[in-house]
Short mmCIF file of C-alpha atoms and ligand atoms in Angstrom, two decimals:
data_model
loop_
_atom_site.label_atom_id
_atom_site.label_comp_id
_atom_site.label_asym_id
_atom_site.label_seq_id
_atom_site.Cartn_x
_atom_site.Cartn_y
_atom_site.Cartn_z
CA MET A 1 138.34 115.11 -15.30
CA ILE A 2 142.22 117.18 -16.93
CA ILE A 3 144.95 116.39 -14.47
CA LYS A 4 147.91 118.91 -15.93
CA THR A 5 151.37 117.00 -14.80
CA ASN A 6 154.58 118.46 -15.09
CA LYS A 7 153.64 122.23 -14.17
CA ASP A 8 156.02 122.17 -11.10
CA ILE A 9 158.19 125.48 -11.43
CA PRO A 10 161.40 124.56 -9.52
CA SER A 11 160.81 127.50 -6.50
CA SER A 12 164.37 128.52 -7.55
CA GLU A 13 162.60 130.06 -10.51
CA ILE A 14 159.75 132.09 -9.32
CA THR A 15 161.00 133.10 -5.47
CA ASP A 16 163.71 136.29 -5.39
CA PRO A 17 166.83 134.70 -4.70
CA LEU A 18 167.15 135.88 -1.46
CA VAL A 19 164.10 135.02 0.05
CA PHE A 20 164.92 131.65 -1.78
CA LYS A 21 168.37 131.29 0.27
CA GLN A 22 166.39 132.43 3.32
CA ARG A 23 163.99 129.26 2.91
CA ARG A 24 166.89 126.86 2.21
CA GLN A 25 169.07 127.68 5.54
CA ILE A 26 165.29 127.14 7.63
CA ILE A 27 164.76 123.98 6.25
CA LYS A 28 167.91 123.15 6.27
CA ALA A 29 168.04 123.95 9.80
CA MET A 30 164.49 122.15 10.35
CA MET A 31 166.07 119.24 8.35
CA GLY A 32 168.93 118.97 10.67
CA SER A 33 167.01 119.07 13.63
CA LEU A 34 165.00 116.38 11.94
CA VAL A 35 167.39 113.64 11.11
CA ALA A 36 170.31 114.02 12.69
CA GLY A 37 171.22 111.63 14.16
CA ALA A 38 168.32 109.01 12.67
CA SER A 39 169.57 109.31 9.08
CA GLY A 40 173.82 110.13 9.21
CA PHE A 41 172.89 113.73 7.76
CA SER A 42 173.62 116.73 9.58
CA ALA A 43 172.49 120.15 8.89
CA SER A 44 176.16 121.07 8.02
CA SER A 45 176.04 118.66 4.91
CA PRO A 46 175.43 119.29 0.96
CA LEU A 47 173.06 116.83 1.44
CA ALA A 48 170.67 118.06 3.68
CA GLU A 49 169.82 120.63 1.44
CA THR A 50 168.27 118.77 -1.08
CA LYS A 51 164.93 117.69 0.02
CA THR A 52 165.60 113.89 -0.43
CA ALA A 53 166.05 114.36 3.30
CA TRP A 54 162.57 114.59 4.05
CA THR A 55 162.06 110.94 3.02
CA ASN A 56 164.16 110.02 6.14
CA VAL A 57 161.45 111.31 8.30
CA PRO A 58 160.00 107.75 10.14
CA LYS A 59 156.40 106.45 9.25
CA ALA A 60 153.58 107.39 12.20
CA ASN A 61 152.14 103.58 13.19
CA THR A 62 149.29 105.65 14.29
CA THR A 63 146.47 103.68 11.87
CA GLY A 64 148.19 100.15 11.59
CA GLU A 65 147.21 99.63 8.06
CA SER A 66 149.04 99.77 5.05
CA LEU A 67 147.77 102.35 1.69
CA ILE A 68 148.39 102.70 -1.22
CA THR A 69 149.50 106.33 -1.93
CA THR A 70 148.00 108.53 -4.66
CA SER A 71 150.69 110.06 -7.45
CA SER A 72 151.38 113.31 -5.78
CA GLU A 73 151.55 114.61 -9.47
CA ILE A 74 147.85 113.92 -8.84
CA VAL A 75 147.47 115.53 -5.39
CA LYS A 76 149.62 118.39 -6.33
CA ASN A 77 147.79 119.32 -8.81
CA HIS A 78 144.11 119.07 -8.13
CA THR A 79 143.69 120.91 -5.56
CA ASN A 80 141.08 122.68 -3.43
CA TYR A 81 142.25 126.20 -2.80
CA TYR A 82 139.48 129.17 -3.08
CA GLU A 83 141.10 132.09 -2.05
CA PHE A 84 143.01 131.29 -5.29
CA THR A 85 140.74 130.29 -7.40
CA PHE A 86 137.71 128.37 -7.75
CA ASN A 87 138.62 126.00 -10.28
CA LYS A 88 141.11 122.73 -9.36
CA THR A 89 144.70 123.12 -11.45
CA ASP A 90 144.90 127.02 -11.29
CA ALA A 91 146.31 126.81 -7.16
CA THR A 92 149.40 124.84 -8.15
CA ARG A 93 150.33 128.41 -10.18
CA LEU A 94 148.72 130.84 -8.18
CA ALA A 95 149.73 130.07 -5.08
CA GLN A 96 153.41 130.12 -5.58
CA SER A 97 153.08 134.55 -4.92
CA LEU A 98 152.49 133.60 -1.15
CA THR A 99 154.79 134.09 1.19
CA THR A 100 155.72 130.98 3.19
CA ASP A 101 158.44 132.70 5.24
CA PRO A 102 159.07 134.05 7.20
CA TRP A 103 155.97 132.39 9.46
CA SER A 104 154.22 132.51 12.07
CA VAL A 105 151.88 130.85 14.36
CA GLU A 106 150.27 132.91 17.27
CA ILE A 107 148.66 130.50 20.05
CA SER A 108 146.06 132.10 22.10
CA GLY A 109 143.10 132.37 23.77
CA GLU A 110 141.53 130.22 26.38
CA VAL A 111 145.28 129.23 27.94
CA GLU A 112 147.64 129.16 30.31
CA LYS A 113 150.41 130.97 28.25
CA PRO A 114 149.96 132.42 24.78
CA ALA A 115 152.39 132.40 22.33
CA ILE A 116 153.71 133.98 18.85
CA TYR A 117 155.72 131.10 17.13
CA HIS A 118 157.93 131.73 13.82
CA LEU A 119 157.43 128.09 12.32
CA GLU A 120 161.05 127.20 12.69
CA ASP A 121 160.79 127.02 16.23
CA ILE A 122 157.87 124.86 16.02
CA LEU A 123 158.92 122.36 13.98
CA SER A 124 162.65 122.07 15.53
CA GLN A 125 160.66 121.07 18.24
CA GLN A 126 158.70 118.19 16.91
CA SER A 127 160.14 115.42 16.12
CA LEU A 128 157.95 115.26 12.34
CA GLN A 129 156.94 111.80 10.79
CA GLU A 130 154.85 110.69 7.73
CA TYR A 131 151.04 110.01 8.29
CA ILE A 132 149.66 108.07 5.43
CA TYR A 133 146.01 109.00 5.47
CA ARG A 134 142.65 109.02 3.36
CA PHE A 135 141.69 111.64 2.19
CA ARG A 136 138.25 112.62 1.31
CA CYS A 137 136.46 115.67 -0.12
CA VAL A 138 132.58 116.07 0.50
CA GLU A 139 132.66 116.48 -3.09
CA ALA A 140 133.03 112.66 -3.25
CA TRP A 141 136.26 112.53 -4.03
CA SER A 142 139.37 110.44 -2.58
CA MET A 143 142.69 109.93 -2.46
CA VAL A 144 145.61 108.78 -0.73
CA VAL A 145 148.18 110.96 0.91
CA PRO A 146 151.59 110.84 3.05
CA TRP A 147 151.95 113.92 5.35
CA ILE A 148 154.74 114.88 6.84
CA GLY A 149 153.77 116.95 10.04
CA PHE A 150 152.89 115.68 13.87
CA PRO A 151 150.10 115.32 16.46
CA LEU A 152 148.64 119.09 16.37
CA ALA A 153 148.41 117.61 20.41
CA ASN A 154 152.27 118.85 21.28
CA LEU A 155 151.44 122.10 19.84
CA LEU A 156 148.26 122.22 22.22
CA LYS A 157 149.62 121.25 24.93
CA MET A 158 152.70 123.77 24.52
CA ALA A 159 149.82 126.65 24.98
CA LYS A 160 148.71 124.77 28.63
CA PRO A 161 145.54 125.04 27.48
CA LEU A 162 142.78 125.97 30.62
CA SER A 163 140.04 123.68 31.21
CA SER A 164 137.64 126.50 29.62
CA ALA A 165 139.23 125.33 26.15
CA GLN A 166 136.63 123.46 24.47
CA PHE A 167 137.23 123.82 20.97
CA VAL A 168 139.37 125.15 18.89
CA GLN A 169 139.29 128.35 15.84
CA PHE A 170 142.09 127.92 13.05
CA THR A 171 142.19 130.90 10.44
CA SER A 172 144.24 130.87 7.65
CA VAL A 173 146.21 133.14 6.01
CA TYR A 174 144.23 136.76 5.07
CA ASP A 175 146.24 138.31 2.03
CA PRO A 176 144.15 139.51 -0.90
CA LYS A 177 147.14 141.15 -1.93
CA THR A 178 148.02 137.63 -3.73
CA MET A 179 144.68 136.09 -2.96
CA PRO A 180 142.56 137.12 -5.88
CA ASN A 181 139.80 135.65 -4.25
CA GLN A 182 139.51 137.77 -1.23
CA HIS A 183 138.75 141.21 -2.60
CA ASN A 184 134.79 139.43 -2.55
CA ASN A 185 132.92 137.90 0.82
CA ALA A 186 129.90 137.41 -0.96
CA MET A 187 130.23 133.93 -0.69
CA LEU A 188 132.81 132.92 1.70
CA GLU A 189 133.62 134.83 3.89
CA TRP A 190 137.77 135.75 4.80
CA PRO A 191 139.83 134.84 6.23
CA TYR A 192 139.15 130.76 5.72
CA VAL A 193 138.05 129.48 9.31
CA GLU A 194 137.39 126.07 10.47
CA GLY A 195 137.18 124.32 14.22
CA LEU A 196 137.07 121.88 16.67
CA ARG A 197 135.51 120.04 20.23
CA ILE A 198 138.99 119.78 21.51
CA ASP A 199 139.31 116.23 21.68
CA GLU A 200 139.28 116.36 18.70
CA ALA A 201 141.92 118.24 18.41
CA MET A 202 143.61 115.92 20.81
CA HIS A 203 143.46 112.90 18.62
CA PRO A 204 146.33 111.16 18.03
CA LEU A 205 145.02 111.22 13.89
CA THR A 206 145.00 114.32 13.99
CA ILE A 207 147.78 116.40 12.60
CA LEU A 208 149.34 119.89 11.50
CA ALA A 209 151.31 119.32 8.43
CA ALA A 210 154.69 121.01 6.88
CA GLY A 211 155.44 117.76 3.87
CA MET A 212 154.16 115.69 2.14
CA TYR A 213 155.38 113.22 -0.28
CA GLY A 214 158.76 113.23 1.16
CA GLU A 215 159.28 117.46 0.52
CA SER A 216 157.96 120.33 2.39
CA MET A 217 154.70 121.34 0.95
CA PRO A 218 153.43 123.02 -1.80
CA LYS A 219 151.72 126.05 -1.99
CA GLN A 220 148.89 125.21 -3.40
CA ASN A 221 148.40 122.39 -0.70
CA GLY A 222 148.42 124.34 2.10
CA ALA A 223 151.84 125.62 2.62
CA PRO A 224 154.21 125.90 5.26
CA LEU A 225 151.27 124.62 8.21
CA ARG A 226 148.21 123.48 7.69
CA LEU A 227 145.75 120.89 9.43
CA VAL A 228 145.09 117.87 8.87
CA VAL A 229 141.79 115.58 10.00
CA PRO A 230 141.59 111.69 8.16
CA TRP A 231 138.28 111.39 10.14
CA LYS A 232 136.29 114.99 8.12
CA TYR A 233 135.50 115.75 5.14
CA GLY A 234 138.57 117.29 3.31
CA PHE A 235 137.58 121.42 3.61
CA LYS A 236 138.18 121.14 7.80
CA SER A 237 141.95 120.64 7.12
CA ILE A 238 142.72 124.57 6.65
CA LYS A 239 145.71 125.07 5.40
CA ALA A 240 147.83 128.36 5.54
CA ILE A 241 147.81 128.26 8.85
CA VAL A 242 148.27 131.69 11.05
CA LYS A 243 146.11 131.20 14.10
CA ILE A 244 144.83 128.55 16.46
CA GLU A 245 142.65 129.86 18.93
CA LEU A 246 141.19 127.86 22.89
CA VAL A 247 137.93 128.85 22.53
CA LYS A 248 135.53 128.05 25.05
CA ARG A 249 132.28 127.56 22.76
CA ALA A 250 132.15 126.29 19.07
CA PRO A 251 133.43 128.48 16.08
CA MET A 252 131.75 129.79 13.30
CA THR A 253 133.86 128.16 10.55
CA THR A 254 133.29 129.22 6.87
CA TRP A 255 131.04 126.32 5.18
CA ASN A 256 129.10 125.76 8.15
CA LYS A 257 128.27 130.45 7.38
CA TYR A 258 127.94 129.44 4.49
CA ALA A 259 125.69 127.09 4.32
CA PRO A 260 124.93 125.19 6.97
CA ASN A 261 122.87 123.13 5.59
CA ASP A 262 125.28 121.53 4.37
CA TYR A 263 128.11 121.78 5.49
CA GLY A 264 128.03 120.93 9.83
CA PHE A 265 130.53 121.63 12.04
CA TYR A 266 131.51 118.09 12.30
CA SER A 267 131.96 117.29 9.10
CA ASN A 268 132.83 113.47 9.92
CA VAL A 269 132.77 111.77 6.83
CA ASN A 270 129.35 109.14 6.80
CA PRO A 271 127.86 107.76 3.87
CA ASP A 272 124.98 107.56 5.42
CA VAL A 273 124.02 111.49 5.81
CA PRO A 274 123.93 112.38 2.33
CA HIS A 275 125.02 116.39 1.15
CA PRO A 276 121.09 117.82 0.04
CA ARG A 277 122.65 117.29 -3.56
CA TRP A 278 124.60 113.89 -4.24
CA SER A 279 124.58 110.93 -1.62
CA GLN A 280 127.91 109.67 -0.17
CA ASN A 281 128.19 106.91 0.12
CA SER A 282 130.44 106.08 -2.54
CA GLU A 283 133.32 107.99 -3.63
CA ARG A 284 135.98 108.84 -6.76
CA GLN A 285 139.57 108.01 -5.79
CA LEU A 286 141.82 110.08 -8.05
CA GLY A 287 143.81 108.50 -10.23
CA SER A 288 142.11 105.73 -10.24
CA GLY A 289 141.45 104.05 -14.19
CA PHE A 290 138.31 104.74 -15.73
CA PHE A 291 136.21 101.84 -15.05
CA THR A 292 137.36 101.20 -11.62
CA PRO A 293 134.41 100.89 -9.05
CA ARG A 294 133.84 103.62 -7.10
CA ARG A 295 135.42 103.55 -3.77
CA LYS A 296 132.64 102.72 -0.96
CA THR A 297 132.94 105.69 1.42
CA GLU A 298 133.85 103.95 4.71
CA LEU A 299 131.93 105.87 7.97
CA PHE A 300 134.65 107.29 9.83
CA ASN A 301 137.04 107.19 6.68
CA GLY A 302 138.02 103.78 7.41
CA TYR A 303 139.35 105.41 11.22
CA GLY A 304 136.32 104.38 12.94
CA SER A 305 137.77 101.92 15.65
CA GLN A 306 139.87 105.15 16.62
CA VAL A 307 137.29 107.99 16.28
CA ALA A 308 133.84 106.12 16.89
CA SER A 309 134.36 107.14 20.43
CA LEU A 310 134.64 110.45 20.69
CA TYR A 311 130.63 110.35 19.40
CA ARG A 312 129.35 107.81 21.08
CA ASP A 313 126.03 109.00 22.02
CA MET A 314 125.80 111.65 19.35
CA ASP A 315 123.49 110.92 16.74
CA LEU A 316 125.43 111.92 13.88
CA ARG A 317 122.59 112.21 12.05
CA HIS A 318 121.78 115.87 13.61
CA PHE A 319 125.38 116.46 14.72
CA PHE A 320 126.46 115.47 10.26
N1 MTE B 401 142.86 128.28 3.97
C1 MTE B 401 141.46 126.89 3.37
N2 MTE B 401 142.27 125.52 3.33
C2 MTE B 401 141.12 125.07 2.85
C3 MTE B 401 140.33 124.88 1.44
C4 MTE B 401 140.87 125.75 0.93
O1 MTE B 401 139.96 126.59 0.07
N3 MTE B 401 141.25 127.07 2.00
N4 MTE B 401 140.20 123.99 0.44
C5 MTE B 401 139.71 122.74 1.41
C6 MTE B 401 139.30 121.49 1.15
S1 MTE B 401 137.95 122.03 0.02
C7 MTE B 401 139.52 120.77 0.69
S2 MTE B 401 139.32 119.53 -0.46
C8 MTE B 401 141.26 120.59 1.08
C9 MTE B 401 142.44 120.15 -0.14
O2 MTE B 401 143.36 120.22 0.05
P1 MTE B 401 144.48 120.01 -1.48
O3 MTE B 401 143.51 120.68 -2.66
O4 MTE B 401 145.86 119.81 -0.73
O5 MTE B 401 144.21 118.63 -1.66
O6 MTE B 401 141.87 121.68 1.65
C10 MTE B 401 140.44 122.32 2.91
N5 MTE B 401 141.26 123.40 3.23
MO1 MO B 402 137.24 119.83 -0.23
#
């Protein structure tokens, strides 16, 4: 495994200075609402302009367990971002050209109050928390990431879902000018689409993340806003979300369309349901030593006590 380190380019060097300045102002504004009071920083203090203020984000106590996080250098430099590249190291560089500011998110479909929100308006209405979750890719590697985000349910409730809203469909940004693989629909169809059942989307473990490791989200990890569903395989955790639609029927998702026998709609982590080409009963933990044994994969990635009831009476081999 090749892990490139020190590839982080200061964003001031690669971003047009005006855009950079605007982004600092938004982050400053966001952090004002995030940390004012709790930390004593105010939006006008110079400290609030540094990324360190994100470290004052309170910890969410959704799981009651303490996990050792994977090194941020690894998580930032080993990414899956197929719009840019099919390898795991190049998105660190390639994704920097994506414009993530300004950003807006459309919420529509089976809701009383459809709306297009500016990202800063979404974030300023949420109390951001740190969620330390295991993250398991369908390729059988895993990591532990300290995300900064808020429950997806909070945002969905603002739109007032109708009773006809049975599923939620998420769509990533479509920007073939900066995302080279979007020029070709032969393998995967773009934009990237994912979906959840409404009760999965409303579950308190399901978050939208705007940052990780005490900083705003790196572009290669899905800036400015991505989904994180810790009990499902990583491809469900869609990056760079521009649209959230409440829908009546299960959406057609990118990976399910590409290979329905390999990637089910549910894709709950399950050691007993192998991928057609490999076992899922153990995983390589990113950052662990060469001689460290693989981790035994847990049903629902270890979150069963909180999420198993969502799948009561369902045959998990059939609904994989
Ligand atoms: N839009 C989009 N979202 C995506 C992907 C992608 O290629 N495009 N890859 C998925 C896969 S396969 C995984 S494992 C996780 C990886 O998240 P990370 O790169 O931040 O580790 O993002 C998921 N979300
Ligand atoms: Mo993945």
